[in-house]
Amino acid sequence: MAEYDVIIAGGGLAGSEAAYQLAEKGLKVNLIEMRPQKSTPAHETNNFGELVCSNSLKSLDKSSASGLLKKELMLYGSLLIKTAYECSVPAGGALAVDRVLFSNKITDIITNHKNITVTCDEIKELPINTKTPFLLSTGPLTSDVLAEDIKKHLGDALYFADAISPIIDAESIDMEKGYFLGRYGKGGDDYFNVPLTEEEYNTFYNDIINAPKTAFHDFEKMVYFEGCMPIEAMAERGKDTLTFGPMKPVGLEDPVTNKRPFAVIQLRKENKEGTAFNMVGFQTKMTIPAQIEVFKKIPAFKNAEFLRYGSVHRNTYIVSPAHLTRYFNFKSNKYLFTAGQITGLEGYNESIAGGLIAALQIERLVNNKPFLEFPKNTAFGCLSDYIAGISDFSSGKKYVPSNFHLGMLLPVREKIKDKKLKKQMQTEKAFKEAEDYFNQINM
Ligand SMILES: Cc1cc2nc3c(=O)[nH]c(=O)nc-3n(C[C@H](O)[C@H](O)[C@H](O)COP(=O)(O)OP(=O)(O)OC[C@H]3O[C@@H](n4cnc5c(N)ncnc54)[C@H](O)[C@@H]3O)c2cc1C
């Protein structure tokens, strides 16, 4: 192993980005990818940087979270985002790509890079005592043997499924249509309750039963266990099941009328500022358009802006706050890094960003330079804080995978009604900080 400066396990989005960045900095990289010797249940080709599902890298709008993240990725010279632009296909305001062209190009660049040696092999063990920088980027479908070995070292800190509830921008919720109250008066104003009449509940019930759902892959069937059941799976057990589960109204009597509603949707503050609320227990397999349609029918959510959508899927990920630092390496061994979906960052852009950040940090370590401290009010800073458990969205909470969203940035303090302008100000400020930091470290 010593003939290489860095070993990378997994040539997906994170691993390919990291390999390229390190190789461009003159480091000798050994990229170990198990395909085609062994594949995952979702990959269809032997290419590096294969997009396993949708061909969309989300919005291009500069004042959206994914727009800002892509701008930061471009600032730092991301190979994958640059290639995505080169392979883009018309998709309204989104960056969608010709996926075959995209991964062909990535594969070409990776396999022909003079500093990258590709090895086809399955990594079976986590090299916990490595002294050569090692990047684990084997993704949400990490092979079973390796996942078992990681679990042996991390114990309960390796999850195989995630169940995510939607997060809504607080300003987009009609606060006149509900009330702040913790169940039985506990929890102060941390919870906002949206009461539903029997009629409203019946409509909602029928809507979620009939809404289109994202299909489960065969390998995802095992993820249904109590505590992370999608709301629609609960609803299928009987019409009233939800009113005994996440929509239970007991202890949530309306403080004005003193009456108990028929059902309640509880929202919990996600951050100190209260700019984002989580729909408690509302993990769902409804498609994103269906989530928008079904939830927006409820008057309090008529204008809801979703910072994160609900989901339930097979996903191998480390409970990162227990094991990782802000620099994407393990607290127990500074040479052992990890990036991509396995760190609990959700999405293509976030996986690419993890690979890029980890590569920058590895280069610092190899060249005896202090780790980079990405400013907190930037997309890279927010992602670094999220995995380390020092973000409001991950600190002291059950660790669930997340995309980058605007709730993670500092809110705009000025009183501005125009939401678009507010987002623009927020993202411009964040990007300015990202640029200033970039210029400072490249001086
Ligand atoms: C079914 C599915 C659909 C998804 N759809 C979307 C979507 O539409 N949009 C979105 O934004 N995100 C989606 N994601 C989430 C995530 O963005 C992608 O999974 C993304 O590819 C993650 O990037 P990664 O680099 O972490 O992992 P991957 O891109 O999966 O790369 C991991 C690589 O490691 C290799 N590998 C695994 N185990 C080993 C081993 N032991 N030794 C060597 N190599 C190994 C794999 O073959 C693979 O090439 C989806 C995830 C899944 C599972």
Short mmCIF file of C-alpha atoms and ligand atoms in Angstrom, two decimals:
data_model
loop_
_atom_site.label_atom_id
_atom_site.label_comp_id
_atom_site.label_asym_id
_atom_site.label_seq_id
_atom_site.Cartn_x
_atom_site.Cartn_y
_atom_site.Cartn_z
CA MET A 1 0.00 0.00 0.00
CA ALA A 2 2.89 2.37 0.67
CA GLU A 3 3.50 2.94 -3.05
CA TYR A 4 0.38 5.11 -3.00
CA ASP A 5 -0.21 8.35 -1.13
CA VAL A 6 -3.92 7.65 -0.76
CA ILE A 7 -6.21 4.62 -1.04
CA ILE A 8 -9.84 5.18 -2.03
CA ALA A 9 -12.50 2.50 -1.63
CA GLY A 10 -15.43 2.95 -4.03
CA GLY A 11 -15.54 4.75 -7.39
CA GLY A 12 -19.01 6.24 -7.16
CA LEU A 13 -19.74 9.96 -6.96
CA ALA A 14 -17.69 10.73 -3.85
CA GLY A 15 -14.81 8.38 -4.66
CA SER A 16 -14.41 9.56 -8.27
CA GLU A 17 -14.46 13.23 -7.26
CA ALA A 18 -11.93 12.61 -4.48
CA ALA A 19 -9.61 10.53 -6.70
CA TYR A 20 -9.51 13.26 -9.33
CA GLN A 21 -8.91 16.09 -6.85
CA LEU A 22 -6.07 14.25 -5.12
CA ALA A 23 -4.50 13.14 -8.39
CA GLU A 24 -4.63 16.70 -9.71
CA LYS A 25 -2.70 17.78 -6.62
CA GLY A 26 0.03 15.35 -7.58
CA LEU A 27 -0.77 12.57 -5.11
CA LYS A 28 -0.58 8.93 -6.20
CA VAL A 29 -4.03 7.44 -5.76
CA ASN A 30 -5.13 3.82 -5.72
CA LEU A 31 -8.86 3.72 -6.46
CA ILE A 32 -10.34 0.36 -5.51
CA GLU A 33 -13.75 -0.38 -7.00
CA MET A 34 -15.46 -3.76 -6.78
CA ARG A 35 -17.47 -3.48 -9.99
CA PRO A 36 -17.46 -5.40 -12.36
CA GLN A 37 -16.12 -8.21 -10.16
CA LYS A 38 -19.12 -7.66 -7.91
CA SER A 39 -21.96 -5.17 -8.36
CA THR A 40 -24.52 -3.47 -6.12
CA PRO A 41 -28.28 -3.99 -6.43
CA ALA A 42 -28.67 -0.55 -8.08
CA HIS A 43 -25.68 -0.02 -10.38
CA GLU A 44 -26.19 -1.08 -13.99
CA THR A 45 -22.80 -0.34 -15.54
CA ASN A 46 -19.14 -0.70 -14.65
CA ASN A 47 -18.60 3.03 -14.98
CA PHE A 48 -17.21 5.39 -12.38
CA GLY A 49 -19.59 8.09 -11.20
CA GLU A 50 -22.73 6.24 -12.26
CA LEU A 51 -25.98 7.99 -11.31
CA VAL A 52 -28.06 5.12 -9.96
CA CYS A 53 -31.51 6.65 -10.29
CA SER A 54 -32.68 10.06 -11.44
CA ASN A 55 -30.52 11.98 -13.93
CA SER A 56 -31.15 15.27 -12.14
CA LEU A 57 -28.67 17.15 -9.98
CA LYS A 58 -31.51 19.40 -8.86
CA SER A 59 -32.14 23.11 -9.20
CA LEU A 60 -29.85 25.59 -10.91
CA ASP A 61 -31.53 28.52 -9.17
CA LYS A 62 -28.66 30.38 -7.49
CA SER A 63 -30.82 31.22 -4.49
CA SER A 64 -31.75 27.58 -3.83
CA ALA A 65 -29.74 25.28 -1.57
CA SER A 66 -28.66 22.98 -4.39
CA GLY A 67 -27.83 26.00 -6.58
CA LEU A 68 -25.53 27.35 -3.88
CA LEU A 69 -23.94 23.95 -3.28
CA LYS A 70 -23.21 23.57 -6.99
CA LYS A 71 -21.66 27.05 -7.06
CA GLU A 72 -19.34 26.16 -4.20
CA LEU A 73 -18.46 22.89 -5.92
CA MET A 74 -17.58 24.78 -9.10
CA LEU A 75 -15.53 27.28 -7.08
CA TYR A 76 -13.36 24.42 -5.84
CA GLY A 77 -13.10 22.88 -9.32
CA SER A 78 -15.39 19.88 -8.97
CA LEU A 79 -14.82 17.45 -11.84
CA LEU A 80 -18.26 15.89 -11.55
CA ILE A 81 -20.24 19.12 -11.53
CA LYS A 82 -18.18 20.53 -14.41
CA THR A 83 -18.84 17.32 -16.34
CA ALA A 84 -22.54 17.49 -15.46
CA TYR A 85 -22.75 20.93 -17.08
CA GLU A 86 -20.95 19.56 -20.15
CA CYS A 87 -23.43 16.64 -20.40
CA SER A 88 -26.56 18.57 -19.50
CA VAL A 89 -29.90 18.00 -21.20
CA PRO A 90 -32.83 20.46 -21.13
CA ALA A 91 -34.70 20.18 -17.81
CA GLY A 92 -36.29 23.53 -17.05
CA GLY A 93 -34.53 25.04 -14.04
CA ALA A 94 -32.66 21.87 -13.12
CA LEU A 95 -29.26 20.47 -14.01
CA ALA A 96 -30.13 17.14 -15.62
CA VAL A 97 -27.57 15.11 -17.52
CA ASP A 98 -27.23 12.47 -20.16
CA ARG A 99 -26.26 9.86 -17.59
CA VAL A 100 -24.37 7.57 -20.03
CA LEU A 101 -22.31 10.40 -21.45
CA PHE A 102 -21.70 11.70 -17.93
CA SER A 103 -20.31 8.49 -16.45
CA ASN A 104 -18.43 7.64 -19.66
CA LYS A 105 -16.60 10.96 -19.42
CA ILE A 106 -15.83 10.49 -15.72
CA THR A 107 -14.58 6.95 -16.39
CA ASP A 108 -12.37 8.17 -19.20
CA ILE A 109 -10.77 10.87 -17.07
CA ILE A 110 -10.27 8.61 -14.03
CA THR A 111 -8.84 5.63 -15.89
CA ASN A 112 -6.46 7.77 -17.97
CA HIS A 113 -5.15 9.97 -15.16
CA LYS A 114 -1.44 9.41 -14.70
CA ASN A 115 -1.72 9.61 -10.91
CA ILE A 116 -4.65 7.21 -10.52
CA THR A 117 -4.28 3.45 -10.48
CA VAL A 118 -7.58 1.60 -10.63
CA THR A 119 -7.88 -1.78 -8.95
CA CYS A 120 -10.94 -3.97 -9.30
CA ASP A 121 -11.46 -5.55 -5.92
CA GLU A 122 -13.91 -5.71 -3.06
CA ILE A 123 -12.60 -4.10 0.12
CA LYS A 124 -13.64 -6.47 2.90
CA GLU A 125 -12.26 -4.74 5.98
CA LEU A 126 -12.13 -1.22 7.32
CA PRO A 127 -8.41 -0.52 7.82
CA ILE A 128 -8.90 1.01 11.26
CA ASN A 129 -5.17 1.32 12.00
CA THR A 130 -4.10 2.61 8.59
CA LYS A 131 -1.21 5.07 8.44
CA THR A 132 -1.72 5.64 4.71
CA PRO A 133 -4.65 8.00 4.17
CA PHE A 134 -7.66 5.83 3.31
CA LEU A 135 -11.01 7.15 2.07
CA LEU A 136 -14.08 4.99 2.58
CA SER A 137 -16.60 6.00 -0.09
CA THR A 138 -18.47 2.77 -0.73
CA GLY A 139 -21.87 4.42 -0.65
CA PRO A 140 -25.36 3.52 0.55
CA LEU A 141 -25.04 0.04 -0.97
CA THR A 142 -21.69 -0.84 0.59
CA SER A 143 -21.09 -4.57 0.09
CA ASP A 144 -22.38 -6.80 2.88
CA VAL A 145 -18.96 -8.15 3.90
CA LEU A 146 -17.51 -4.68 4.35
CA ALA A 147 -20.66 -3.41 6.07
CA GLU A 148 -20.39 -6.29 8.56
CA ASP A 149 -16.78 -5.41 9.27
CA ILE A 150 -17.63 -1.72 9.74
CA LYS A 151 -20.39 -2.77 12.11
CA LYS A 152 -17.92 -4.92 14.05
CA HIS A 153 -15.88 -1.78 14.74
CA LEU A 154 -18.66 0.78 15.11
CA GLY A 155 -21.38 -1.39 16.68
CA ASP A 156 -24.80 0.23 16.63
CA ALA A 157 -23.36 3.25 14.88
CA LEU A 158 -23.99 1.73 11.44
CA TYR A 159 -27.54 1.94 10.15
CA PHE A 160 -28.93 0.08 7.17
CA ALA A 161 -32.10 2.04 6.53
CA ASP A 162 -33.28 5.56 6.96
CA ALA A 163 -36.68 7.00 7.60
CA ILE A 164 -36.87 10.71 7.00
CA SER A 165 -39.72 13.12 7.69
CA PRO A 166 -40.16 16.30 5.68
CA ILE A 167 -38.73 19.59 6.98
CA ILE A 168 -40.66 22.78 6.18
CA ASP A 169 -39.48 26.39 6.12
CA ALA A 170 -41.18 28.00 9.16
CA GLU A 171 -42.06 31.18 7.32
CA SER A 172 -44.09 29.24 4.79
CA ILE A 173 -46.38 27.68 7.42
CA ASP A 174 -49.63 29.49 8.21
CA MET A 175 -49.22 29.80 11.98
CA GLU A 176 -52.82 31.04 12.29
CA LYS A 177 -53.97 27.50 11.48
CA GLY A 178 -52.50 25.81 14.54
CA TYR A 179 -51.05 26.37 18.00
CA PHE A 180 -47.81 25.90 19.93
CA LEU A 181 -48.07 23.25 22.64
CA GLY A 182 -46.11 20.21 23.83
CA ARG A 183 -48.11 17.02 24.52
CA TYR A 184 -49.66 17.29 27.99
CA GLY A 185 -48.12 20.76 28.22
CA LYS A 186 -44.53 19.43 28.04
CA GLY A 187 -41.94 20.92 25.68
CA GLY A 188 -43.12 24.54 25.74
CA ASP A 189 -43.35 26.12 22.34
CA ASP A 190 -41.04 23.66 20.61
CA TYR A 191 -44.03 21.99 18.95
CA PHE A 192 -46.50 23.53 16.53
CA ASN A 193 -49.72 21.55 16.18
CA VAL A 194 -51.95 21.53 13.15
CA PRO A 195 -55.38 20.22 14.14
CA LEU A 196 -57.53 18.28 11.66
CA THR A 197 -61.28 17.80 11.82
CA GLU A 198 -62.68 14.34 11.10
CA GLU A 199 -63.59 15.44 7.60
CA GLU A 200 -60.13 16.87 6.95
CA TYR A 201 -58.54 13.71 8.31
CA ASN A 202 -60.66 11.51 6.04
CA THR A 203 -59.60 13.50 3.00
CA PHE A 204 -55.97 13.35 4.07
CA TYR A 205 -56.25 9.59 4.71
CA ASN A 206 -57.69 8.94 1.25
CA ASP A 207 -55.07 11.18 -0.33
CA ILE A 208 -52.11 9.33 1.15
CA ILE A 209 -53.62 5.92 0.41
CA ASN A 210 -54.12 6.90 -3.24
CA ALA A 211 -50.96 8.97 -3.76
CA PRO A 212 -48.24 7.54 -6.03
CA LYS A 213 -45.34 6.05 -4.05
CA THR A 214 -41.69 5.53 -4.95
CA ALA A 215 -41.30 1.83 -5.68
CA PHE A 216 -39.34 -0.26 -3.23
CA HIS A 217 -36.41 -2.11 -4.73
CA ASP A 218 -36.27 -5.76 -3.69
CA PHE A 219 -33.23 -5.00 -1.55
CA GLU A 220 -35.21 -2.35 0.32
CA LYS A 221 -38.04 -4.57 1.51
CA MET A 222 -36.30 -5.22 4.81
CA VAL A 223 -36.46 -1.62 5.90
CA TYR A 224 -40.00 -1.72 7.29
CA PHE A 225 -39.67 -1.95 11.00
CA GLU A 226 -41.75 -0.30 13.68
CA GLY A 227 -40.56 3.19 14.47
CA CYS A 228 -39.62 4.03 10.90
CA MET A 229 -42.78 2.97 9.08
CA PRO A 230 -43.93 5.23 6.28
CA ILE A 231 -47.21 6.97 7.15
CA GLU A 232 -48.96 5.35 4.19
CA ALA A 233 -47.90 1.85 5.38
CA MET A 234 -49.39 2.67 8.77
CA ALA A 235 -52.54 4.00 7.11
CA GLU A 236 -52.94 0.76 5.19
CA ARG A 237 -53.36 -1.07 8.49
CA GLY A 238 -56.67 0.70 9.11
CA LYS A 239 -58.33 4.04 8.84
CA ASP A 240 -57.69 5.06 12.44
CA THR A 241 -54.15 3.75 12.82
CA LEU A 242 -52.55 7.15 12.24
CA THR A 243 -54.68 8.74 14.96
CA PHE A 244 -53.08 6.31 17.41
CA GLY A 245 -49.63 6.96 15.93
CA PRO A 246 -48.02 10.17 14.64
CA MET A 247 -51.39 11.98 14.40
CA LYS A 248 -52.46 11.15 17.96
CA PRO A 249 -54.43 14.10 19.42
CA VAL A 250 -54.37 13.19 23.15
CA GLY A 251 -52.75 15.80 25.34
CA LEU A 252 -52.94 18.34 22.53
CA GLU A 253 -56.23 20.01 23.29
CA ASP A 254 -56.68 23.34 21.51
CA PRO A 255 -55.73 25.99 24.14
CA VAL A 256 -58.50 28.35 22.94
CA THR A 257 -61.46 25.95 22.67
CA ASN A 258 -60.10 23.38 25.14
CA LYS A 259 -61.33 20.75 22.70
CA ARG A 260 -59.36 17.76 21.49
CA PRO A 261 -59.03 17.76 17.70
CA PHE A 262 -59.81 14.59 15.74
CA ALA A 263 -56.19 14.31 14.63
CA VAL A 264 -53.04 16.43 14.79
CA ILE A 265 -49.96 16.92 12.67
CA GLN A 266 -47.15 17.83 15.04
CA LEU A 267 -44.23 19.90 13.88
CA ARG A 268 -41.03 20.21 15.90
CA LYS A 269 -38.50 23.03 15.72
CA GLU A 270 -35.39 21.80 13.92
CA ASN A 271 -33.02 24.60 14.87
CA LYS A 272 -32.47 27.18 17.59
CA GLU A 273 -33.81 30.03 15.47
CA GLY A 274 -37.01 28.10 14.75
CA THR A 275 -36.72 28.78 11.04
CA ALA A 276 -37.40 25.14 10.14
CA PHE A 277 -39.91 22.57 11.39
CA ASN A 278 -39.90 18.78 11.12
CA MET A 279 -43.19 16.90 10.54
CA VAL A 280 -42.91 14.49 13.45
CA GLY A 281 -43.22 10.82 12.43
CA PHE A 282 -44.09 11.66 8.81
CA GLN A 283 -41.54 9.50 6.99
CA THR A 284 -43.08 8.64 3.65
CA LYS A 285 -42.55 6.84 0.35
CA MET A 286 -44.93 9.18 -1.46
CA THR A 287 -43.23 10.66 -4.52
CA ILE A 288 -42.02 14.24 -4.15
CA PRO A 289 -44.80 15.71 -6.36
CA ALA A 290 -47.33 13.68 -4.33
CA GLN A 291 -45.91 14.97 -1.04
CA ILE A 292 -46.27 18.53 -2.30
CA GLU A 293 -49.83 17.92 -3.49
CA VAL A 294 -51.08 16.00 -0.45
CA PHE A 295 -49.51 18.17 2.25
CA LYS A 296 -50.39 21.46 0.57
CA LYS A 297 -54.06 20.54 0.70
CA ILE A 298 -53.89 21.07 4.47
CA PRO A 299 -54.62 24.78 4.99
CA ALA A 300 -51.64 25.39 7.30
CA PHE A 301 -49.31 24.06 4.57
CA LYS A 302 -50.97 25.74 1.61
CA ASN A 303 -47.80 27.70 0.85
CA ALA A 304 -45.37 25.25 2.45
CA GLU A 305 -41.79 25.25 1.21
CA PHE A 306 -40.13 21.93 1.81
CA LEU A 307 -36.48 22.13 2.81
CA ARG A 308 -36.28 18.34 2.83
CA TYR A 309 -38.77 15.75 1.61
CA GLY A 310 -39.73 12.57 3.40
CA SER A 311 -38.23 9.24 2.39
CA VAL A 312 -37.63 5.67 3.47
CA HIS A 313 -34.98 3.58 1.77
CA ARG A 314 -32.15 1.14 2.20
CA ASN A 315 -29.14 3.18 3.09
CA THR A 316 -25.98 2.05 4.83
CA TYR A 317 -24.66 4.97 6.81
CA ILE A 318 -22.51 5.68 9.79
CA VAL A 319 -23.88 7.62 12.73
CA SER A 320 -21.20 10.14 11.89
CA PRO A 321 -21.41 12.46 14.91
CA ALA A 322 -20.26 9.56 17.10
CA HIS A 323 -17.20 8.84 14.98
CA LEU A 324 -16.25 11.63 12.63
CA THR A 325 -14.68 15.03 12.94
CA ARG A 326 -15.61 18.09 10.95
CA TYR A 327 -12.77 17.15 8.56
CA PHE A 328 -14.40 13.91 7.38
CA ASN A 329 -11.89 11.70 9.22
CA PHE A 330 -12.39 9.36 12.17
CA LYS A 331 -11.79 10.62 15.69
CA SER A 332 -9.98 7.31 16.38
CA ASN A 333 -7.54 7.56 13.43
CA LYS A 334 -6.81 10.79 11.59
CA TYR A 335 -5.70 8.88 8.46
CA LEU A 336 -9.05 7.15 8.04
CA PHE A 337 -11.52 9.32 6.09
CA THR A 338 -15.01 8.73 4.77
CA ALA A 339 -17.23 10.59 2.30
CA GLY A 340 -20.42 10.32 0.30
CA GLN A 341 -23.76 8.93 1.28
CA ILE A 342 -22.19 6.62 3.89
CA THR A 343 -21.52 9.68 6.09
CA GLY A 344 -25.24 10.49 6.22
CA LEU A 345 -25.22 13.17 3.55
CA GLU A 346 -28.14 12.59 1.22
CA GLY A 347 -28.08 13.23 -2.51
CA TYR A 348 -25.87 13.37 -5.56
CA ASN A 349 -24.55 16.92 -4.99
CA GLU A 350 -23.91 16.26 -1.30
CA SER A 351 -22.06 13.01 -2.08
CA ILE A 352 -19.88 14.80 -4.61
CA ALA A 353 -19.25 17.61 -2.11
CA GLY A 354 -18.24 15.10 0.58
CA GLY A 355 -15.71 13.54 -1.80
CA LEU A 356 -14.29 16.93 -2.72
CA ILE A 357 -14.05 18.16 0.88
CA ALA A 358 -12.46 14.90 2.08
CA ALA A 359 -9.90 15.11 -0.76
CA LEU A 360 -8.96 18.68 0.21
CA GLN A 361 -8.53 17.61 3.84
CA ILE A 362 -6.48 14.54 2.90
CA GLU A 363 -4.12 16.68 0.85
CA ARG A 364 -3.66 18.95 3.88
CA LEU A 365 -2.83 15.98 6.07
CA VAL A 366 -0.37 14.49 3.60
CA ASN A 367 1.42 17.83 3.25
CA ASN A 368 1.45 18.58 6.99
CA LYS A 369 -0.89 21.55 6.71
CA PRO A 370 -3.72 22.27 9.17
CA PHE A 371 -7.16 21.07 8.11
CA LEU A 372 -9.41 23.55 6.32
CA GLU A 373 -12.06 25.24 8.46
CA PHE A 374 -14.90 25.87 6.02
CA PRO A 375 -16.90 28.85 7.31
CA LYS A 376 -20.07 27.75 9.05
CA ASN A 377 -22.28 29.95 6.89
CA THR A 378 -21.40 28.17 3.64
CA ALA A 379 -22.71 24.97 2.09
CA PHE A 380 -19.37 23.19 2.70
CA GLY A 381 -19.31 24.43 6.30
CA CYS A 382 -22.88 23.26 6.92
CA LEU A 383 -22.14 19.79 5.53
CA SER A 384 -18.98 19.53 7.66
CA ASP A 385 -20.93 20.56 10.76
CA TYR A 386 -23.78 18.20 9.94
CA ILE A 387 -21.65 15.06 9.89
CA ALA A 388 -19.76 16.12 13.02
CA GLY A 389 -23.01 16.62 14.94
CA ILE A 390 -22.36 20.31 15.55
CA SER A 391 -25.18 21.56 13.34
CA ASP A 392 -28.52 22.43 14.94
CA PHE A 393 -29.94 19.80 12.60
CA SER A 394 -27.78 16.93 13.85
CA SER A 395 -26.72 17.92 17.36
CA GLY A 396 -28.47 15.90 20.07
CA LYS A 397 -30.88 14.31 17.59
CA LYS A 398 -31.28 10.84 16.13
CA TYR A 399 -28.86 11.04 13.25
CA VAL A 400 -30.65 10.73 9.91
CA PRO A 401 -29.27 11.39 6.44
CA SER A 402 -29.87 14.87 5.12
CA ASN A 403 -29.46 16.94 2.05
CA PHE A 404 -28.08 20.47 2.37
CA HIS A 405 -30.91 22.97 2.83
CA LEU A 406 -31.20 26.70 3.46
CA GLY A 407 -32.38 26.16 7.04
CA MET A 408 -28.77 25.19 7.80
CA LEU A 409 -27.48 28.66 6.88
CA LEU A 410 -27.74 31.73 9.09
CA PRO A 411 -31.18 33.29 8.66
CA VAL A 412 -31.53 36.79 7.20
CA ARG A 413 -32.14 39.11 10.15
CA GLU A 414 -33.70 41.96 8.20
CA LYS A 415 -37.50 42.01 8.05
CA ILE A 416 -38.14 41.32 4.39
CA LYS A 417 -41.46 40.09 3.08
CA ASP A 418 -40.29 39.03 -0.38
CA LYS A 419 -39.23 35.41 0.18
CA LYS A 420 -37.33 35.14 -3.08
CA LEU A 421 -35.30 38.23 -2.24
CA LYS A 422 -34.63 36.87 1.24
CA LYS A 423 -33.30 33.61 -0.15
CA GLN A 424 -31.22 35.51 -2.64
CA MET A 425 -29.68 37.60 0.15
CA GLN A 426 -29.05 34.51 2.27
CA THR A 427 -27.35 32.53 -0.51
CA GLU A 428 -25.38 35.53 -1.81
CA LYS A 429 -23.99 36.14 1.68
CA ALA A 430 -23.06 32.47 2.02
CA PHE A 431 -21.36 32.39 -1.37
CA LYS A 432 -19.44 35.58 -0.60
CA GLU A 433 -18.12 33.89 2.56
CA ALA A 434 -17.23 30.80 0.52
CA GLU A 435 -15.37 32.92 -2.05
CA ASP A 436 -13.53 34.93 0.62
CA TYR A 437 -12.38 31.74 2.29
CA PHE A 438 -11.39 30.20 -1.03
CA ASN A 439 -9.29 33.27 -1.89
CA GLN A 440 -7.73 33.29 1.58
CA ILE A 441 -6.56 29.65 1.41
CA ASN A 442 -5.30 30.03 -2.15
CA MET A 443 -3.25 33.15 -1.40
C1 LIG B 1 -31.39 3.13 -5.17
C2 LIG B 1 -30.89 4.51 -4.90
C3 LIG B 1 -31.36 5.59 -5.63
C4 LIG B 1 -30.91 6.89 -5.40
N1 LIG B 1 -31.39 7.90 -6.15
C5 LIG B 1 -30.96 9.16 -5.95
C6 LIG B 1 -31.45 10.24 -6.77
O1 LIG B 1 -32.26 10.04 -7.65
N2 LIG B 1 -30.99 11.49 -6.53
C7 LIG B 1 -30.07 11.75 -5.56
O2 LIG B 1 -29.69 12.91 -5.39
N3 LIG B 1 -29.58 10.76 -4.77
C8 LIG B 1 -30.00 9.47 -4.94
N4 LIG B 1 -29.52 8.45 -4.16
C9 LIG B 1 -28.62 8.75 -3.05
C10 LIG B 1 -27.13 9.04 -3.40
O3 LIG B 1 -27.03 10.34 -3.89
C11 LIG B 1 -26.51 8.08 -4.38
O4 LIG B 1 -26.56 6.80 -3.84
C12 LIG B 1 -25.03 8.43 -4.68
O5 LIG B 1 -24.60 7.61 -5.71
C13 LIG B 1 -24.13 8.27 -3.49
O6 LIG B 1 -22.80 8.52 -3.86
P1 LIG B 1 -21.62 7.69 -3.14
O7 LIG B 1 -20.36 8.06 -3.82
O8 LIG B 1 -21.70 7.84 -1.69
O9 LIG B 1 -21.97 6.15 -3.45
P2 LIG B 1 -22.03 5.39 -4.85
O10 LIG B 1 -22.19 6.35 -5.95
O11 LIG B 1 -23.01 4.30 -4.69
O12 LIG B 1 -20.57 4.77 -4.97
C14 LIG B 1 -20.13 3.75 -4.13
C15 LIG B 1 -19.19 2.85 -4.92
O13 LIG B 1 -18.56 1.92 -4.03
C16 LIG B 1 -18.53 0.63 -4.62
N5 LIG B 1 -18.43 -0.34 -3.52
C17 LIG B 1 -19.38 -0.72 -2.63
N6 LIG B 1 -18.86 -1.58 -1.73
C18 LIG B 1 -17.56 -1.75 -2.07
C19 LIG B 1 -16.50 -2.52 -1.51
N7 LIG B 1 -16.66 -3.29 -0.45
N8 LIG B 1 -15.28 -2.47 -2.11
C20 LIG B 1 -15.08 -1.70 -3.21
N9 LIG B 1 -16.05 -0.96 -3.80
C21 LIG B 1 -17.28 -0.97 -3.21
C22 LIG B 1 -19.81 0.58 -5.42
O14 LIG B 1 -19.74 -0.37 -6.45
C23 LIG B 1 -19.93 2.01 -5.96
O15 LIG B 1 -19.29 2.17 -7.19
C24 LIG B 1 -29.96 7.13 -4.36
C25 LIG B 1 -29.49 6.05 -3.62
C26 LIG B 1 -29.94 4.76 -3.86
C27 LIG B 1 -29.42 3.62 -3.04
#
